[in-house]
Short mmCIF file of C-alpha atoms and ligand atoms in Angstrom, two decimals:
data_model
loop_
_atom_site.label_atom_id
_atom_site.label_comp_id
_atom_site.label_asym_id
_atom_site.label_seq_id
_atom_site.Cartn_x
_atom_site.Cartn_y
_atom_site.Cartn_z
CA MET A 23 -10.36 -18.77 19.63
CA SER A 24 -11.08 -15.89 17.24
CA LEU A 25 -9.12 -12.78 16.66
CA ILE A 26 -10.23 -9.64 18.48
CA LEU A 27 -9.17 -6.39 16.88
CA PHE A 28 -9.52 -2.67 17.62
CA ASP A 29 -11.88 -1.07 15.26
CA THR A 30 -11.06 2.60 14.31
CA LEU A 31 -14.61 3.41 13.49
CA GLU A 32 -16.12 2.18 16.81
CA ARG A 33 -12.97 2.91 18.84
CA SER A 34 -13.46 -0.43 20.51
CA LEU A 35 -12.37 -4.10 20.36
CA HIS A 36 -14.41 -6.42 18.19
CA LYS A 37 -14.31 -10.13 17.51
CA LEU A 38 -13.84 -10.81 13.89
CA SER A 39 -15.78 -13.39 11.94
CA PRO A 40 -16.69 -13.44 8.22
CA MET A 41 -20.07 -11.81 7.51
CA ASP A 42 -20.87 -14.39 4.87
CA GLY A 43 -19.98 -17.18 7.30
CA GLU A 44 -17.26 -18.53 5.03
CA THR A 45 -14.52 -16.10 3.92
CA PHE A 46 -13.11 -13.13 5.60
CA ARG A 47 -12.98 -10.57 2.87
CA PHE A 48 -10.56 -7.66 3.39
CA TYR A 49 -9.08 -4.74 1.34
CA CYS A 50 -5.79 -2.99 1.98
CA CYS A 51 -4.81 0.26 0.29
CA GLY A 52 -1.71 -0.71 -1.57
CA PRO A 53 1.41 1.21 -2.64
CA THR A 54 1.68 4.25 -4.83
CA VAL A 55 4.29 2.97 -7.29
CA TYR A 56 6.54 5.92 -8.04
CA GLY A 57 9.73 4.83 -6.23
CA PRO A 58 10.75 1.96 -3.78
CA ALA A 59 8.54 1.38 -0.82
CA HIS A 60 10.33 2.26 2.45
CA ILE A 61 10.24 0.24 5.58
CA GLY A 62 7.57 2.58 6.96
CA ASN A 63 5.23 1.47 4.21
CA PHE A 64 6.36 -2.02 5.03
CA ARG A 65 5.32 -1.67 8.65
CA THR A 66 1.87 -1.44 7.38
CA PHE A 67 2.07 -4.21 4.74
CA VAL A 68 3.89 -6.64 7.11
CA LEU A 69 1.27 -6.06 9.86
CA GLN A 70 -1.58 -6.64 7.39
CA ASP A 71 0.31 -9.81 6.37
CA LEU A 72 0.56 -10.98 9.94
CA PHE A 73 -3.19 -10.17 10.39
CA ARG A 74 -3.95 -12.45 7.57
CA ARG A 75 -1.67 -15.28 8.84
CA VAL A 76 -3.35 -15.17 12.23
CA LEU A 77 -6.80 -15.46 10.62
CA GLU A 78 -5.67 -18.30 8.41
CA LEU A 79 -3.80 -20.24 11.11
CA GLY A 80 -6.94 -19.82 13.27
CA GLY A 81 -8.78 -21.68 10.55
CA LEU A 82 -10.47 -19.00 8.45
CA LYS A 83 -10.50 -18.71 4.70
CA THR A 84 -9.53 -15.24 3.63
CA MET A 85 -9.94 -13.10 0.48
CA HIS A 86 -7.24 -10.46 0.52
CA VAL A 87 -7.39 -7.54 -2.08
CA ARG A 88 -4.63 -4.95 -2.28
CA ASN A 89 -4.55 -2.40 -5.02
CA ILE A 90 -1.76 -0.80 -6.82
CA THR A 91 -2.02 2.99 -7.19
CA ASP A 92 -0.55 3.44 -10.70
CA VAL A 93 -2.09 6.85 -11.55
CA ASP A 94 -2.08 9.88 -9.27
CA ASP A 95 -0.38 13.28 -9.07
CA LYS A 96 2.96 11.67 -7.98
CA THR A 97 3.17 8.80 -10.46
CA ILE A 98 2.41 11.18 -13.38
CA ARG A 99 4.82 13.84 -12.21
CA ASP A 100 7.71 11.37 -11.76
CA SER A 101 7.03 9.34 -14.99
CA LEU A 102 7.18 12.60 -16.95
CA LYS A 103 10.50 13.46 -15.24
CA THR A 104 12.00 10.15 -16.36
CA GLY A 105 10.55 10.35 -19.87
CA GLN A 106 9.01 6.78 -19.47
CA PRO A 107 5.42 6.11 -20.35
CA LEU A 108 3.24 5.92 -17.11
CA THR A 109 2.46 2.27 -17.44
CA GLU A 110 6.24 1.33 -18.04
CA PHE A 111 7.31 3.53 -15.07
CA THR A 112 4.71 2.25 -12.59
CA ALA A 113 5.35 -1.47 -13.82
CA HIS A 114 8.99 -1.08 -12.79
CA TRP A 115 8.26 0.00 -9.32
CA ARG A 116 5.38 -2.43 -8.90
CA ASP A 117 7.83 -5.21 -9.73
CA LYS A 118 10.40 -3.82 -7.21
CA PHE A 119 7.59 -3.71 -4.62
CA HIS A 120 6.82 -7.39 -5.26
CA VAL A 121 10.51 -8.34 -4.88
CA ASP A 122 10.62 -6.60 -1.53
CA CYS A 123 7.34 -8.16 -0.36
CA ARG A 124 8.66 -11.65 -1.13
CA ALA A 125 11.96 -10.91 0.61
CA LEU A 126 9.92 -9.89 3.70
CA ASN A 127 7.95 -13.12 3.43
CA CYS A 128 4.55 -11.43 2.81
CA LEU A 129 1.92 -13.54 1.28
CA PRO A 130 0.72 -12.16 -2.11
CA PRO A 131 -2.82 -10.82 -2.02
CA HIS A 132 -5.40 -12.96 -3.74
CA VAL A 133 -6.19 -10.13 -6.10
CA GLU A 134 -3.93 -7.07 -6.85
CA PRO A 135 -5.88 -4.71 -9.14
CA GLY A 136 -4.30 -1.52 -10.61
CA ALA A 137 -6.27 1.79 -10.91
CA VAL A 138 -5.46 2.28 -14.63
CA ASP A 139 -7.05 -1.07 -15.51
CA HIS A 140 -10.35 -0.04 -13.76
CA ILE A 141 -11.12 3.48 -15.15
CA PRO A 142 -14.52 2.43 -16.74
CA LEU A 143 -15.63 1.22 -13.33
CA GLN A 144 -14.64 4.52 -11.77
CA ILE A 145 -16.54 6.41 -14.42
CA GLU A 146 -19.65 4.35 -13.73
CA MET A 147 -19.45 5.14 -10.03
CA ILE A 148 -19.17 8.90 -10.74
CA ARG A 149 -22.28 8.65 -13.10
CA THR A 150 -24.26 7.02 -10.30
CA LEU A 151 -23.06 9.57 -7.71
CA ILE A 152 -24.10 12.42 -10.00
CA SER A 153 -27.45 10.87 -10.72
CA LYS A 154 -28.17 10.51 -6.93
CA GLY A 155 -27.24 14.11 -6.27
CA HIS A 156 -23.97 13.33 -4.41
CA ALA A 157 -21.65 14.74 -7.07
CA TYR A 158 -21.54 17.69 -9.58
CA ALA A 159 -19.49 18.58 -12.68
CA ALA A 160 -17.64 21.77 -12.55
CA PRO A 161 -17.41 23.98 -15.66
CA GLU A 162 -13.77 23.11 -16.44
CA GLY A 163 -14.63 19.38 -16.70
CA SER A 164 -13.73 18.08 -13.20
CA VAL A 165 -16.31 16.27 -11.06
CA TYR A 166 -16.51 16.80 -7.29
CA PHE A 167 -18.13 14.84 -4.49
CA LYS A 168 -20.53 17.06 -2.53
CA VAL A 169 -19.37 16.38 1.08
CA SER A 170 -22.52 18.23 2.53
CA SER A 171 -24.72 15.58 0.85
CA PHE A 172 -23.47 12.83 3.15
CA ASP A 173 -24.58 13.08 6.71
CA ASN A 174 -22.07 10.55 8.00
CA TYR A 175 -19.08 12.32 6.59
CA GLY A 176 -16.36 12.50 9.25
CA ARG A 177 -17.47 9.65 11.40
CA LEU A 178 -14.28 7.64 10.94
CA SER A 179 -11.97 10.50 11.63
CA ARG A 180 -14.19 12.15 14.13
CA LEU A 181 -14.24 15.36 12.17
CA LYS A 182 -16.96 16.98 14.27
CA GLU A 183 -14.61 17.00 17.23
CA ARG A 184 -11.92 18.82 15.22
CA GLU A 185 -11.47 22.35 14.15
CA LEU A 186 -11.61 22.44 10.47
CA LYS A 187 -10.89 25.08 7.87
CA MET A 188 -13.66 25.30 5.30
CA GLY A 189 -12.36 24.94 1.78
CA SER A 190 -14.69 25.00 -1.22
CA THR A 191 -13.25 22.33 -3.58
CA THR A 192 -9.86 20.64 -3.92
CA SER A 193 -8.34 18.80 -6.84
CA SER A 194 -5.25 17.66 -4.99
CA ASP A 195 -5.01 13.94 -4.11
CA GLU A 196 -3.59 14.54 -0.69
CA TYR A 197 -5.02 17.76 0.69
CA GLU A 198 -4.51 19.47 4.07
CA LYS A 199 -5.59 17.26 6.96
CA ASP A 200 -7.51 20.21 8.54
CA THR A 201 -9.42 21.35 5.53
CA LEU A 202 -12.92 20.10 4.74
CA ALA A 203 -13.59 20.42 1.05
CA ASP A 204 -15.49 18.80 -1.83
CA PHE A 205 -12.94 16.51 -3.35
CA ALA A 206 -12.30 15.50 -6.96
CA LEU A 207 -13.74 12.30 -8.37
CA TRP A 208 -12.71 13.19 -11.91
CA LYS A 209 -9.90 15.65 -12.64
CA ALA A 210 -10.09 17.50 -15.93
CA ARG A 211 -6.99 17.13 -18.04
CA LYS A 212 -4.26 19.65 -17.42
CA PRO A 213 -1.12 20.40 -19.46
CA GLU A 214 1.10 18.95 -16.75
CA ASP A 215 -0.56 15.62 -17.08
CA GLY A 216 1.18 15.09 -20.40
CA PRO A 217 -0.28 12.08 -22.35
CA ASN A 218 -1.94 10.65 -19.22
CA TYR A 219 -5.65 11.23 -19.76
CA TRP A 220 -8.70 9.18 -20.58
CA PRO A 221 -12.11 10.10 -22.12
CA SER A 222 -15.17 10.43 -19.95
CA PRO A 223 -18.67 11.92 -20.22
CA TRP A 224 -17.21 15.14 -18.69
CA GLY A 225 -14.28 15.49 -20.97
CA GLU A 226 -10.74 14.11 -20.95
CA GLY A 227 -9.06 13.60 -17.62
CA ARG A 228 -8.38 11.03 -14.92
CA PRO A 229 -9.97 9.78 -11.79
CA GLY A 230 -9.15 11.21 -8.43
CA TRP A 231 -7.07 8.93 -6.09
CA HIS A 232 -9.78 8.18 -3.53
CA LEU A 233 -12.19 6.77 -6.08
CA GLU A 234 -10.06 3.69 -7.22
CA CYS A 235 -10.31 1.98 -3.85
CA SER A 236 -14.13 2.37 -3.74
CA ALA A 237 -14.45 1.02 -7.29
CA MET A 238 -11.98 -1.87 -6.93
CA SER A 239 -13.02 -3.03 -3.43
CA ARG A 240 -16.58 -3.22 -4.76
CA GLU A 241 -15.57 -5.11 -7.88
CA TYR A 242 -13.60 -7.83 -6.02
CA LEU A 243 -15.33 -7.90 -2.56
CA GLY A 244 -18.89 -6.57 -3.13
CA ASP A 245 -20.79 -3.65 -1.80
CA THR A 246 -20.10 -4.53 1.79
CA PHE A 247 -17.10 -6.50 3.03
CA ASP A 248 -15.45 -7.40 6.39
CA LEU A 249 -12.47 -5.11 6.89
CA HIS A 250 -10.49 -2.24 5.37
CA SER A 251 -6.94 -1.39 6.26
CA GLY A 252 -4.12 1.06 5.77
CA GLY A 253 -1.71 3.23 7.68
CA VAL A 254 -3.16 5.86 9.99
CA ASP A 255 -2.41 8.68 7.62
CA LEU A 256 -5.14 7.26 5.33
CA ILE A 257 -7.90 7.77 7.85
CA PHE A 258 -8.49 11.31 6.64
CA PRO A 259 -9.10 12.19 3.97
CA HIS A 260 -8.65 8.97 1.96
CA HIS A 261 -10.76 6.57 3.95
CA GLU A 262 -13.34 9.09 4.89
CA ASN A 263 -13.74 9.82 1.22
CA GLU A 264 -13.90 6.10 0.30
CA ILE A 265 -16.83 5.67 2.81
CA ALA A 266 -18.69 8.66 1.37
CA GLN A 267 -18.24 7.61 -2.21
CA SER A 268 -19.15 3.98 -1.62
CA GLU A 269 -22.04 4.36 0.68
CA CYS A 270 -23.65 7.09 -1.42
CA CYS A 271 -23.19 4.99 -4.52
CA THR A 272 -24.41 1.65 -3.26
CA GLY A 273 -26.70 2.66 -0.41
CA HIS A 274 -25.05 -0.01 1.76
CA GLN A 275 -22.50 -0.01 4.59
CA PHE A 276 -19.02 0.04 3.03
CA CYS A 277 -17.19 -2.31 5.40
CA ALA A 278 -17.78 -3.81 8.90
CA HIS A 279 -14.31 -2.98 10.48
CA TRP A 280 -11.43 -0.61 9.99
CA PHE A 281 -7.78 -1.63 10.98
CA HIS A 282 -5.19 1.13 10.92
CA ILE A 283 -1.46 0.75 11.57
CA THR A 284 0.50 3.50 13.38
CA HIS A 285 3.39 5.04 11.61
CA LEU A 286 7.03 3.99 11.73
CA LEU A 287 9.04 7.01 12.95
CA VAL A 288 12.65 7.97 12.53
CA ASP A 289 14.04 10.29 15.13
CA GLY A 290 10.44 11.02 16.22
CA ALA A 291 9.20 11.97 12.69
CA LYS A 292 7.06 9.88 10.28
CA MET A 293 9.28 8.05 7.87
CA SER A 294 8.28 9.40 4.49
CA LYS A 295 9.57 10.20 1.14
CA SER A 296 8.80 13.89 1.38
CA LEU A 297 10.83 14.19 4.63
CA GLY A 298 13.71 12.34 3.03
CA ASN A 299 14.26 10.23 6.15
CA LEU A 300 13.52 6.80 4.66
CA TYR A 301 15.19 3.55 4.47
CA THR A 302 14.42 0.85 1.94
CA LEU A 303 15.17 -2.81 2.09
CA SER A 304 18.09 -2.29 -0.33
CA ASP A 305 19.58 0.48 1.90
CA LEU A 306 19.56 -1.82 4.80
CA ALA A 307 20.81 -4.85 2.85
CA GLU A 308 23.80 -2.64 1.90
CA ARG A 309 24.50 -2.27 5.69
CA GLY A 310 24.36 -6.02 6.05
CA PHE A 311 20.80 -6.43 7.45
CA THR A 312 18.61 -9.16 6.29
CA PRO A 313 14.91 -8.88 5.35
CA ALA A 314 14.14 -11.25 8.24
CA GLU A 315 15.79 -8.84 10.66
CA VAL A 316 13.72 -6.02 9.17
CA ARG A 317 10.56 -8.04 9.53
CA TYR A 318 11.36 -8.91 13.08
CA VAL A 319 11.79 -5.22 13.93
CA LEU A 320 8.53 -4.31 12.35
CA VAL A 321 6.48 -7.13 14.03
CA ALA A 322 8.09 -6.72 17.46
CA ALA A 323 5.98 -3.70 18.43
CA HIS A 324 2.20 -3.58 18.71
CA TYR A 325 0.61 -2.12 15.66
CA ARG A 326 -1.05 0.70 17.59
CA ALA A 327 2.07 1.66 19.42
CA GLN A 328 4.56 4.05 17.93
CA LEU A 329 7.77 2.50 16.73
CA ASN A 330 10.95 4.47 16.36
CA PHE A 331 13.35 2.85 13.86
CA THR A 332 16.89 2.56 14.93
CA PHE A 333 19.92 0.49 13.88
CA ASP A 334 20.11 -0.89 17.41
CA SER A 335 16.66 -2.34 17.01
CA LEU A 336 17.99 -4.30 14.00
CA LEU A 337 20.93 -5.62 15.85
CA ALA A 338 18.52 -6.68 18.70
CA ALA A 339 16.39 -8.48 16.08
CA ARG A 340 19.50 -10.28 14.73
CA SER A 341 20.29 -11.54 18.25
CA ALA A 342 16.61 -12.51 18.89
CA LEU A 343 16.40 -14.47 15.69
CA ALA A 344 19.74 -16.27 16.48
CA LYS A 345 18.29 -17.21 19.96
CA LEU A 346 15.10 -18.52 18.28
CA ALA A 347 17.19 -20.48 15.72
CA LYS A 348 19.24 -22.08 18.45
CA ALA A 349 16.25 -23.02 20.47
CA GLU A 350 14.56 -24.47 17.35
CA ARG A 351 17.59 -26.51 16.53
CA ALA A 352 17.76 -27.91 20.10
CA LEU A 353 14.12 -28.90 20.14
CA ALA A 354 14.37 -30.45 16.65
CA GLN A 355 17.41 -32.51 17.84
CA ARG A 356 15.75 -33.67 21.02
CA GLY A 357 12.58 -34.32 19.28
CA GLU A 358 14.35 -36.17 16.51
CA VAL A 359 12.50 -34.19 14.02
CA THR A 360 13.29 -35.11 10.40
CA ALA A 361 10.36 -33.57 8.40
CA ALA A 362 8.84 -30.05 8.37
CA PRO A 363 6.31 -29.86 11.30
CA GLU A 364 2.73 -30.27 10.23
CA TYR A 365 0.59 -27.96 12.34
CA ASP A 366 -3.14 -27.54 11.72
CA LEU A 367 -5.20 -26.02 14.37
CA MET A 368 -8.30 -27.58 12.93
CA LYS A 369 -6.80 -30.98 13.66
CA GLY A 370 -5.75 -29.98 17.17
CA VAL A 371 -2.09 -29.43 16.20
CA GLY A 372 -1.43 -25.84 17.15
CA PRO A 373 0.80 -23.70 19.31
CA GLY A 374 1.29 -26.39 21.92
CA PRO A 375 3.24 -24.99 24.82
CA PHE A 376 3.27 -21.58 23.18
CA VAL A 377 -0.47 -21.16 23.59
CA GLU A 378 -0.12 -17.97 25.53
CA ALA A 379 1.74 -16.32 22.66
CA TRP A 380 -1.06 -17.44 20.33
CA GLU A 381 -3.70 -15.95 22.73
CA SER A 382 -1.73 -12.68 22.73
CA LEU A 383 -1.81 -12.56 18.94
CA ASN A 384 -5.48 -13.13 19.00
CA ASN A 385 -5.90 -10.40 21.45
CA ASP A 386 -5.64 -7.36 19.22
CA LEU A 387 -2.47 -8.68 17.60
CA ASN A 388 -0.32 -8.11 20.65
CA THR A 389 2.85 -9.10 18.98
CA ALA A 390 5.06 -7.59 21.57
CA GLU A 391 3.50 -9.55 24.38
CA ALA A 392 3.49 -12.67 22.27
CA LEU A 393 7.21 -12.45 21.53
CA GLY A 394 7.92 -11.93 25.19
CA GLN A 395 5.91 -15.05 26.02
CA VAL A 396 7.87 -17.11 23.49
CA PHE A 397 11.09 -16.15 25.02
CA VAL A 398 9.89 -16.78 28.55
CA ALA A 399 8.66 -20.25 27.42
CA LEU A 400 11.96 -20.96 25.80
CA LYS A 401 13.84 -19.97 28.93
CA VAL A 402 11.78 -22.52 30.97
CA PHE A 403 12.23 -25.32 28.49
CA LYS A 404 15.16 -27.61 28.97
CA PRO A 405 15.18 -29.73 25.81
CA ASP A 406 17.59 -32.21 27.62
CA ALA A 407 14.90 -32.75 30.34
CA MET A 408 12.05 -33.35 27.83
CA THR A 409 10.99 -36.58 26.35
CA SER A 410 11.43 -36.74 22.60
CA GLU A 411 7.62 -36.38 22.16
CA GLN A 412 7.48 -33.27 24.24
CA ALA A 413 10.35 -31.75 22.38
CA ALA A 414 8.72 -32.64 18.98
CA ALA A 415 5.47 -31.04 20.18
CA ALA A 416 7.24 -27.92 21.36
CA HIS A 417 9.19 -27.75 18.14
CA CYS A 418 5.84 -27.98 16.13
CA GLY A 419 4.32 -25.25 18.36
CA LEU A 420 7.25 -23.01 17.86
CA HIS A 421 6.93 -23.30 14.11
CA PHE A 422 3.22 -22.52 14.32
CA ILE A 423 4.04 -19.31 16.16
CA LEU A 424 6.78 -18.48 13.74
CA ALA A 425 4.45 -18.97 10.86
CA ALA A 426 1.93 -16.56 12.46
CA PHE A 427 4.84 -13.98 12.71
CA GLY A 428 6.01 -14.87 9.15
CA LEU A 429 9.53 -15.21 10.61
CA ILE A 430 12.13 -17.33 8.88
CA LEU A 431 15.04 -18.27 11.14
CA PRO A 432 18.79 -18.00 10.14
CA GLU A 433 21.00 -20.97 10.28
CA PRO A 434 22.34 -20.65 13.83
CA GLU A 435 26.01 -21.66 13.62
CA GLU A 436 26.79 -19.66 10.44
CA ALA A 437 25.52 -16.36 11.70
CA ALA A 438 28.59 -15.62 13.79
CA ASP A 439 31.48 -15.74 11.36
CA VAL A 440 30.30 -14.72 7.97
CA PRO A 441 31.64 -11.30 7.13
CA GLU A 442 28.99 -8.56 6.79
CA GLU A 443 29.72 -7.87 3.09
CA VAL A 444 29.44 -11.54 2.25
CA ARG A 445 26.10 -11.88 4.01
CA SER A 446 24.91 -8.80 2.33
CA VAL A 447 25.57 -10.25 -1.19
CA ALA A 448 24.08 -13.57 -0.11
CA ASP A 449 20.90 -11.89 1.18
CA ARG A 450 20.57 -9.93 -2.12
CA ARG A 451 21.00 -13.23 -4.02
CA TRP A 452 18.36 -15.01 -1.83
CA ALA A 453 15.95 -12.09 -2.51
CA ALA A 454 16.69 -12.30 -6.27
CA ARG A 455 16.22 -16.14 -6.15
CA THR A 456 12.91 -15.79 -4.29
CA ALA A 457 11.87 -13.27 -6.85
CA LYS A 458 12.84 -15.76 -9.60
CA ASP A 459 15.30 -13.16 -10.98
CA TRP A 460 17.70 -15.85 -12.13
CA PRO A 461 20.22 -13.66 -14.06
CA LEU A 462 20.71 -11.45 -10.96
CA ALA A 463 20.89 -14.51 -8.71
CA ASP A 464 23.63 -15.99 -10.98
CA THR A 465 25.63 -12.79 -11.04
CA LEU A 466 25.54 -12.61 -7.26
CA ARG A 467 26.52 -16.21 -6.92
CA LYS A 468 29.60 -15.44 -9.06
CA GLU A 469 30.34 -12.49 -6.74
CA LEU A 470 30.20 -14.75 -3.74
CA ASP A 471 32.51 -17.22 -5.50
CA VAL A 472 35.09 -14.41 -6.09
CA MET A 473 34.73 -13.52 -2.36
CA GLY A 474 35.50 -17.19 -1.53
CA TRP A 475 32.12 -18.41 -0.45
CA ILE A 476 29.72 -21.08 -1.60
CA MET A 477 26.01 -20.55 -1.15
CA LYS A 478 23.81 -23.62 -0.78
CA ASP A 479 20.05 -23.02 -1.25
CA GLY A 480 17.60 -24.63 1.25
CA LYS A 481 13.85 -24.59 1.17
CA GLU A 482 13.31 -21.67 3.57
CA SER A 483 16.92 -20.26 3.94
CA TYR A 484 20.41 -20.81 2.76
CA ASP A 485 23.83 -22.09 3.88
CA LEU A 486 27.05 -20.27 3.45
CA ASN A 487 30.43 -22.04 3.50
CA PRO A 488 33.97 -20.89 2.74
CA LYS A 489 35.39 -22.58 -0.39
P1 LIG B 14 1.68 4.94 -0.12
O1 LIG B 14 2.56 4.11 -1.06
O2 LIG B 14 2.23 6.29 0.18
O3 LIG B 14 0.25 5.00 -0.84
O4 LIG B 14 1.51 4.18 1.22
C1 LIG B 14 1.31 2.78 1.30
C2 LIG B 14 0.96 2.34 2.68
O5 LIG B 14 2.03 2.67 3.65
C3 LIG B 14 -0.32 3.14 3.22
O6 LIG B 14 -1.06 2.22 3.93
C4 LIG B 14 0.36 4.18 4.16
O7 LIG B 14 -0.62 4.50 5.20
C5 LIG B 14 1.46 3.40 4.74
N1 LIG B 14 2.52 4.31 5.24
C6 LIG B 14 3.21 5.33 4.71
N2 LIG B 14 4.18 5.82 5.55
C7 LIG B 14 4.19 5.03 6.64
C8 LIG B 14 5.05 4.91 7.87
N3 LIG B 14 6.00 5.82 8.09
N4 LIG B 14 4.71 3.93 8.68
C9 LIG B 14 3.68 3.03 8.54
N5 LIG B 14 3.01 3.02 7.39
C10 LIG B 14 3.15 3.99 6.49
ZN1 LIG B 15 -7.42 3.28 -0.62
#
């Protein structure tokens, strides 16, 4: 079985397989590190993680590249506000992003390049684009991509079918979605950039945001790779511009498939920093919700469906996870399971009785349907009526599906009577421990001690007991 996915460029479903016959190579646009990522951003990153897990559990090798945007209008603006050097400021938010990714059980990408470390590559690309007549230097020292020089401009976002205002040039990283304009590849130094500028053949300045992904994907994945992904807001102009830059520079197709994730909404509006309607993992931990509950909410809806974030959905996630944990425990007991299940589809040990859920995941990552099928199957199973072998096989199959979702189950019996404030501290300690932040983990352990609780660390989760 191989994964079938909706391709934004073709607007149709496609069976995915690595173009080199070996490794599925994909690129995800990463975070802009100027503050904590919100759970809207994490809808995208968690779905990309699920995508990778399904490919790998299906037996494919992957190469996952995700960049860090550590220089752009916003990172420069906010680092100057704090008075910190840009690299120090962005390193802080990059590290926080990593802590949250681990708490959400996202696999780290194989390569995670930062834009600042790849400025010479970006300059090289601009040189090539100028020499091929696709870019021009403006008198003030900026360099622009000439949109009219690329016939295929607008294919991904179907620009020809939309009414567009014609602009001449734009130097803003995120410009109006209904304006077609030559965009900046290199931005001449401005006083408001402070000390954040680099030398180039066109004078001091810095690269435009769109260019970094073209340069870094080429460096780590080659001229053409299997798939490119991001949230839907990136389709235009960011991904359209990436295609234009890359294809004009290399003369080859940029990537075979495009995978875009629909936005997480709050009260019907996109969750975003600019609208001030965002929640971070820390906000939710303060209200007693665990990263596993957040992950459940994010994966429970199909990636192309709108998902409206509510606290009720987090409570529903809590009860769904408790149900799964109870079922897992019953199957383990009946199956007399003593070790972690060893599934491997290549050896024929896969989803077992949860095969329908696995099929749904492979059918355009239909997570909503797959979860429904897991619960239907669990309703039908009566562990007491199963042989120990049947229960052990079902237990292994359940773990296979949970691994595809990246879900870690809570300890069932403890969930009910631990006070919310205790669980919140314990979750923060677990996140700190996973992030190897030992001083913070120790402080939080002491806090739990004062509250009268002992936390015992397991491999995938923890136990809480009153002193
Ligand atoms: P940024 O840090 O703004 O560059 O965004 C990182 C990723 O999060 C990009 O792929 C965005 O498309 C995605 N994103 C931003 N807001 C949301 C949202 N509300 N829901 C889902 N994805 C989002
Ligand atoms: Zn990008």
